[in-house]
Tab-separated table of C-alpha atoms in Angstrom:
chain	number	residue	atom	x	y	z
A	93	UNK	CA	-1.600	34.041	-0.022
A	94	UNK	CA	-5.061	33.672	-1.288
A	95	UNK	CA	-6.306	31.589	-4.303
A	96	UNK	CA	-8.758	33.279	-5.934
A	97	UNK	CA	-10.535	31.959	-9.208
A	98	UNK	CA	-13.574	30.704	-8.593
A	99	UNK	CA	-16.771	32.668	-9.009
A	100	UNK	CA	-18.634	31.893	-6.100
A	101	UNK	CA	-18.700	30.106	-2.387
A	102	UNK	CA	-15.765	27.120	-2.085
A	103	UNK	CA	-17.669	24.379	-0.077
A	104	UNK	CA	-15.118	21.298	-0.602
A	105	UNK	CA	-11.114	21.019	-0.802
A	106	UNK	CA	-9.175	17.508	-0.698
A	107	UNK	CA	-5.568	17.002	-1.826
A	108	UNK	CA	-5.040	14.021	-3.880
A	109	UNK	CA	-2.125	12.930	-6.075
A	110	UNK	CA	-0.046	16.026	-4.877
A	111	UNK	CA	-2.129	18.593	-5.963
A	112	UNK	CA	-4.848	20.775	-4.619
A	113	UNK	CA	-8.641	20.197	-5.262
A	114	UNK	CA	-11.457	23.248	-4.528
A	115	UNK	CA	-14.908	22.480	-5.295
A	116	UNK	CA	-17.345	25.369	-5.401
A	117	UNK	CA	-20.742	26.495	-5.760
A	118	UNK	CA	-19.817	27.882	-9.319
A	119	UNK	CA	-20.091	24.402	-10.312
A	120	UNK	CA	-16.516	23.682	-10.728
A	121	UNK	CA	-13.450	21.996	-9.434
A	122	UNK	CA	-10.243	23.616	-10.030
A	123	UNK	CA	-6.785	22.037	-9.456
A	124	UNK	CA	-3.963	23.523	-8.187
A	125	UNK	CA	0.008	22.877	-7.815
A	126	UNK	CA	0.878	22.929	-4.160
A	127	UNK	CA	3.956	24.906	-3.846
A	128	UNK	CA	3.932	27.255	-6.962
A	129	UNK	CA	-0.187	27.151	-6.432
A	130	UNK	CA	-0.662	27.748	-10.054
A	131	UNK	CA	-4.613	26.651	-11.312
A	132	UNK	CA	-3.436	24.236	-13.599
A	133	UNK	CA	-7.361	23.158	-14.768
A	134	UNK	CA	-10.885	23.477	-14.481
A	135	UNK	CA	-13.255	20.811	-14.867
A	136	UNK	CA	-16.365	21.551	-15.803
A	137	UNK	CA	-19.354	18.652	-15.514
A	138	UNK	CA	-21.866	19.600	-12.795
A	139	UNK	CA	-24.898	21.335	-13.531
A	140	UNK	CA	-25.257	22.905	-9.849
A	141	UNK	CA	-22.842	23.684	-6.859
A	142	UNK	CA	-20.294	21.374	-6.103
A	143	UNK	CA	-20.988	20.659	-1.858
A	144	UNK	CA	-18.081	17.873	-1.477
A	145	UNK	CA	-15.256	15.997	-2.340
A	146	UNK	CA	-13.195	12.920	-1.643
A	147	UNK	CA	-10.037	10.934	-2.795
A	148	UNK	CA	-10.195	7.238	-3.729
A	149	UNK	CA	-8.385	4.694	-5.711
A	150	UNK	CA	-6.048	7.870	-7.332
A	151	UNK	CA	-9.369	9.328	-8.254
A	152	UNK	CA	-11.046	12.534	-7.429
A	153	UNK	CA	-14.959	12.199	-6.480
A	154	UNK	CA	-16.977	15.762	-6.351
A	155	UNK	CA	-20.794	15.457	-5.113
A	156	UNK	CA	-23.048	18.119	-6.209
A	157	UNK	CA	-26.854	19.665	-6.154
A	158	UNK	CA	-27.100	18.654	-9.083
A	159	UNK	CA	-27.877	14.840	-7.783
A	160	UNK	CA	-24.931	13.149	-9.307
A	161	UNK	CA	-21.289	12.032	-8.147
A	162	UNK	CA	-18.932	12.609	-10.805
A	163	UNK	CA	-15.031	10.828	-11.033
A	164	UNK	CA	-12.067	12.690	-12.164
A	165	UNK	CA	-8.849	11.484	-13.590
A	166	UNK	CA	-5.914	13.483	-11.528
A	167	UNK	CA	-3.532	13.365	-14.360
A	168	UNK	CA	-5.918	14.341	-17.371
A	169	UNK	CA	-8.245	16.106	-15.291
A	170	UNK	CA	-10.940	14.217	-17.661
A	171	UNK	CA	-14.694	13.028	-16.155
A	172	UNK	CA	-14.516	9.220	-16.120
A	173	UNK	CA	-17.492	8.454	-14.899
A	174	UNK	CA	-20.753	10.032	-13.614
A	175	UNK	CA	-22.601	8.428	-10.948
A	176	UNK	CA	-26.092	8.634	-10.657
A	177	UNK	CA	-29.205	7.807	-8.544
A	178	UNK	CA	-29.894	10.077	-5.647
A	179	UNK	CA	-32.724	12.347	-6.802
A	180	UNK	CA	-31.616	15.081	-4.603
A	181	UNK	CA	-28.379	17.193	-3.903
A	182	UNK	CA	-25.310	15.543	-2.716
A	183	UNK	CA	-24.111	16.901	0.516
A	184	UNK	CA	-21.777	14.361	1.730
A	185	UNK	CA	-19.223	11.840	0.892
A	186	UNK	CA	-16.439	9.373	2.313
A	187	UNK	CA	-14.683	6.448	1.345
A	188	UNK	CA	-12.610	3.685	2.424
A	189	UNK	CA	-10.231	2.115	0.161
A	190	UNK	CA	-12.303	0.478	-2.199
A	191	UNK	CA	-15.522	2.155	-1.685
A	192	UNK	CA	-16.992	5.658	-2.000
A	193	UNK	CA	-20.234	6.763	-0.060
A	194	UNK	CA	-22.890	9.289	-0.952
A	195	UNK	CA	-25.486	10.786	1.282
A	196	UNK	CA	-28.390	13.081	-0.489
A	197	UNK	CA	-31.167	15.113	0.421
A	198	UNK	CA	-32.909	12.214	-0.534
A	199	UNK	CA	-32.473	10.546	2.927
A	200	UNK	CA	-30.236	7.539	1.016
A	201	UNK	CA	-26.573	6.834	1.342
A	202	UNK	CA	-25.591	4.883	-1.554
A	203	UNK	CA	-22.247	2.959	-1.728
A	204	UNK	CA	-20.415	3.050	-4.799
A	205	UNK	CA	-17.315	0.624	-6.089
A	206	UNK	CA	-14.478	2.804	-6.653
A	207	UNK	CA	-13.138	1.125	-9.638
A	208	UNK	CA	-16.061	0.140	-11.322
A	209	UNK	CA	-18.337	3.246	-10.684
A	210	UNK	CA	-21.273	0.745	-10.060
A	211	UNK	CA	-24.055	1.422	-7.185
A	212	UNK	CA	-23.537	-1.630	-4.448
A	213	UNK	CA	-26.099	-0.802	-2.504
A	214	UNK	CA	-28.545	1.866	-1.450
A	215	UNK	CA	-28.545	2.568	2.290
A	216	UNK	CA	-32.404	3.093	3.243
A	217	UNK	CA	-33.603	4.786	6.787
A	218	UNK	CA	-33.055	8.300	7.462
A	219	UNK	CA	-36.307	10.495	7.945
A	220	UNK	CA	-34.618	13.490	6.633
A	221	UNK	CA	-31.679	14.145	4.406
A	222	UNK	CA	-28.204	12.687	5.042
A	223	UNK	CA	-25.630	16.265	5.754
A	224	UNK	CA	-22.415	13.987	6.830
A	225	UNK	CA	-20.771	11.104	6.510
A	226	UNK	CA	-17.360	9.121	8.023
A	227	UNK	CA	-16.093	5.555	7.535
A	228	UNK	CA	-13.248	3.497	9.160
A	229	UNK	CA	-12.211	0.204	8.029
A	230	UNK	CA	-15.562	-1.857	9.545
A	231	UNK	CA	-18.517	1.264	9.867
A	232	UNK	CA	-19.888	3.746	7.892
A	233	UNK	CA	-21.195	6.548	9.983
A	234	UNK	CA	-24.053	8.741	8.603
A	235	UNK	CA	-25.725	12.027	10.332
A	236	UNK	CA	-28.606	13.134	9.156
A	237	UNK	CA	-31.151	15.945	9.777
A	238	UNK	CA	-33.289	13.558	11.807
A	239	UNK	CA	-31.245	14.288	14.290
A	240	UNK	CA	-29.753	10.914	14.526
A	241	UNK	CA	-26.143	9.103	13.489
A	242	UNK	CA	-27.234	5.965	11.901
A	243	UNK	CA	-24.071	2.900	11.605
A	244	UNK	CA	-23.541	0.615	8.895
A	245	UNK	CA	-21.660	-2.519	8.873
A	246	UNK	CA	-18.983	-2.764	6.011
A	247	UNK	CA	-19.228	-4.739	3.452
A	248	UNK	CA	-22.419	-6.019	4.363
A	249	UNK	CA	-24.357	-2.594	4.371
A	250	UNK	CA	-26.598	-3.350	7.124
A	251	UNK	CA	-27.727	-0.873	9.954
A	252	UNK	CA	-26.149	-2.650	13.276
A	253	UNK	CA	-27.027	0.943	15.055
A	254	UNK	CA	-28.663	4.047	15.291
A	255	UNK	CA	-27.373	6.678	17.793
A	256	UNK	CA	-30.118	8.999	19.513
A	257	UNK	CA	-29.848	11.473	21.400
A	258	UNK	CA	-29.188	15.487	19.811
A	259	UNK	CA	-32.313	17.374	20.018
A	260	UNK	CA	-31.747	18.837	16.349
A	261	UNK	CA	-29.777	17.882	13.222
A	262	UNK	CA	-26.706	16.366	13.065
A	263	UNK	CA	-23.973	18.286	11.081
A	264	UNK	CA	-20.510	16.886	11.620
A	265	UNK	CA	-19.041	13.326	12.349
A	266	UNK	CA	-15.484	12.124	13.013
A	267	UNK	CA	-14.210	8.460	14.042
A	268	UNK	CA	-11.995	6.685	15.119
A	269	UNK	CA	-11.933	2.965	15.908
A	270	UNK	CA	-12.819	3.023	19.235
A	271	UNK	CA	-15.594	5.605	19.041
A	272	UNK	CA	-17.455	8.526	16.845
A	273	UNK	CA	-17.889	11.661	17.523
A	274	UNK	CA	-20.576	13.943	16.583
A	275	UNK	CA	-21.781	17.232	16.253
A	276	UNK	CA	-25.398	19.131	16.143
A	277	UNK	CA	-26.863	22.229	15.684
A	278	UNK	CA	-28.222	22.045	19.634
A	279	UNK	CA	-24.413	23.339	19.900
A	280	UNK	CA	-23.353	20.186	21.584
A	281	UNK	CA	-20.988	17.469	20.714
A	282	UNK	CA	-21.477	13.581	21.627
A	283	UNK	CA	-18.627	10.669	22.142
A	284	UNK	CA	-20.133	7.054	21.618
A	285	UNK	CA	-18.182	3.943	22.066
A	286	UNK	CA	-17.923	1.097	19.506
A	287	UNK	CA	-17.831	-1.633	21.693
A	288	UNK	CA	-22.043	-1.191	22.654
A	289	UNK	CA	-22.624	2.203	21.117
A	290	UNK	CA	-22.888	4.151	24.224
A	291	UNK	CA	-22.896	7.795	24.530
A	292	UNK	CA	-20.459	8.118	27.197
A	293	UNK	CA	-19.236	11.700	27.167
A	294	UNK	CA	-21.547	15.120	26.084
A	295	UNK	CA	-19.565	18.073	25.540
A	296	UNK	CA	-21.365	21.634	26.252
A	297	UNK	CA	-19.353	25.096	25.438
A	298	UNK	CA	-20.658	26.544	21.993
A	299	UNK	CA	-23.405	28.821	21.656
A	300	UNK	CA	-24.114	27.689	18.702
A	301	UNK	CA	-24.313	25.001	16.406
A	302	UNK	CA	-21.337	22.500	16.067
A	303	UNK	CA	-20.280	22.801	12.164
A	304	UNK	CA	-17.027	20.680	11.643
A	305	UNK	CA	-15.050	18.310	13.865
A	306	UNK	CA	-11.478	16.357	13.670
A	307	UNK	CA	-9.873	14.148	16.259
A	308	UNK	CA	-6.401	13.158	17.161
A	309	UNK	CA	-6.297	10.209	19.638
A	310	UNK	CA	-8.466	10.892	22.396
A	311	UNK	CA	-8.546	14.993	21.602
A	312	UNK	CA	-11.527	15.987	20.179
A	313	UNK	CA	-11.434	19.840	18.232
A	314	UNK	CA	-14.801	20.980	17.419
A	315	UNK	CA	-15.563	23.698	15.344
A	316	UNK	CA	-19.189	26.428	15.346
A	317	UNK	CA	-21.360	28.594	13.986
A	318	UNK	CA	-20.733	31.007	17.113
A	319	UNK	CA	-16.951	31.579	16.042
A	320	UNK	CA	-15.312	29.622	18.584
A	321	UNK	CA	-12.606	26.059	18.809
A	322	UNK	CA	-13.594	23.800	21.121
A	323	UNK	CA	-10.868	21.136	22.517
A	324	UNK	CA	-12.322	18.239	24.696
């Protein structure tokens, strides 16, 4: 089965509240039932492509080129809020439970309450624009095309850490509590360890770069440009 209503590239799905979210570079987000996988709305909002979306507090967040973050009510499907500041696009977003995070071409992260829609603080030193973004309960981790994964201590937003060491840009981040992984475009993926923020496994295999990762206890599953899975 195939979904097909959107009009151009889908960059973003998340499910929240037992349905289906697609975001897409037609500017939209459509819902969908899961099960009878009927399109059961289409909100409109963005004035560019929508890159990325997360879940938080019930709500539905979709980041866009367009600069701004906008919040979505999964019942009514209605924009509640639309959060701006980043002067560039919006390529990536996470969130914890009571915060949502934004990183821009702008080379900022900002950190947004989840409730209140207000900015709580703009996180300041990338050289280049922020591509991806993971949290767990006590770090935000941010990868940006400076070729470096910069941490941030939650709630207090400061930068304990940044992680050197890929030779181009960083695309793709997943963590755990114990460590974070992440993945480049120099095709290889790095392990670092919480406890002193050591890189203390490199993984070489693709041929290309390393696009999207996920973990599962110690397994790592990393996924490229070159067409290939690779489990470490």
């Amino acid at each position: 089965m195939t979904l097909r209503c959107h009009k151009d590239a889908v960059r973003a799905l998340i499910v929240c509240d037992g349905k289906l979210f697609s975001g897409s570079y037609d500017g939209t987000v459509r819902v969908w039932t899961i099960g009878s996988w009927q399109c059961v709305a289409t909100m409109h909002g963005h004035g560019g492509p929508v890159r990325v979306l997360t879940g938080c507090q019930g709500r539905v967040f979709s980041g866009s080129y367009d600069g701004t973050v906008r919040v979505w009510d999964t019942h009514t499907y209605k924009c509640l809020a639309v959060m701006k500041g980043h002067t560039s696009a919006v390529r990536a977003l996470t969130s914890t439970d009571s915060i949502v995070f934004s990183g821009s071409d702008d080379t900022t992260v900002r950190a947004w309450d989840a409730v209140s829609f207000t900015c709580l603080h703009v996180l300041e030193g990338h050289q280049d624009n922020v591509r991806v973004l993971d949290a767990t309960e006590d770090y935000l981790f941010s990868g940006s095309w400076d070729k470096t994964v910069r941490v941030w201590s939650i709630p207090s937003f400061a930068c304990v850490q940044i992680l050197e060491g890929h030779s181009e840009a960083v695309l793709a981040l997943t963590a755990e509590k114990d460590f974070v992984v992440s993945g480049s475009y120099d095709s290889t993926v790095r392990m670092w360890t919480t406890d002193n923020w050591r890189c203390i496994k490199r993984f070489e295999g693709h041929s290309d770069a390393v696009r999207v990762l996920a973990s599962s206890g110690m397994r790592i599953f990393s996924g490229s440009y070159d067409g290939g899975v690779g489990i470490f």
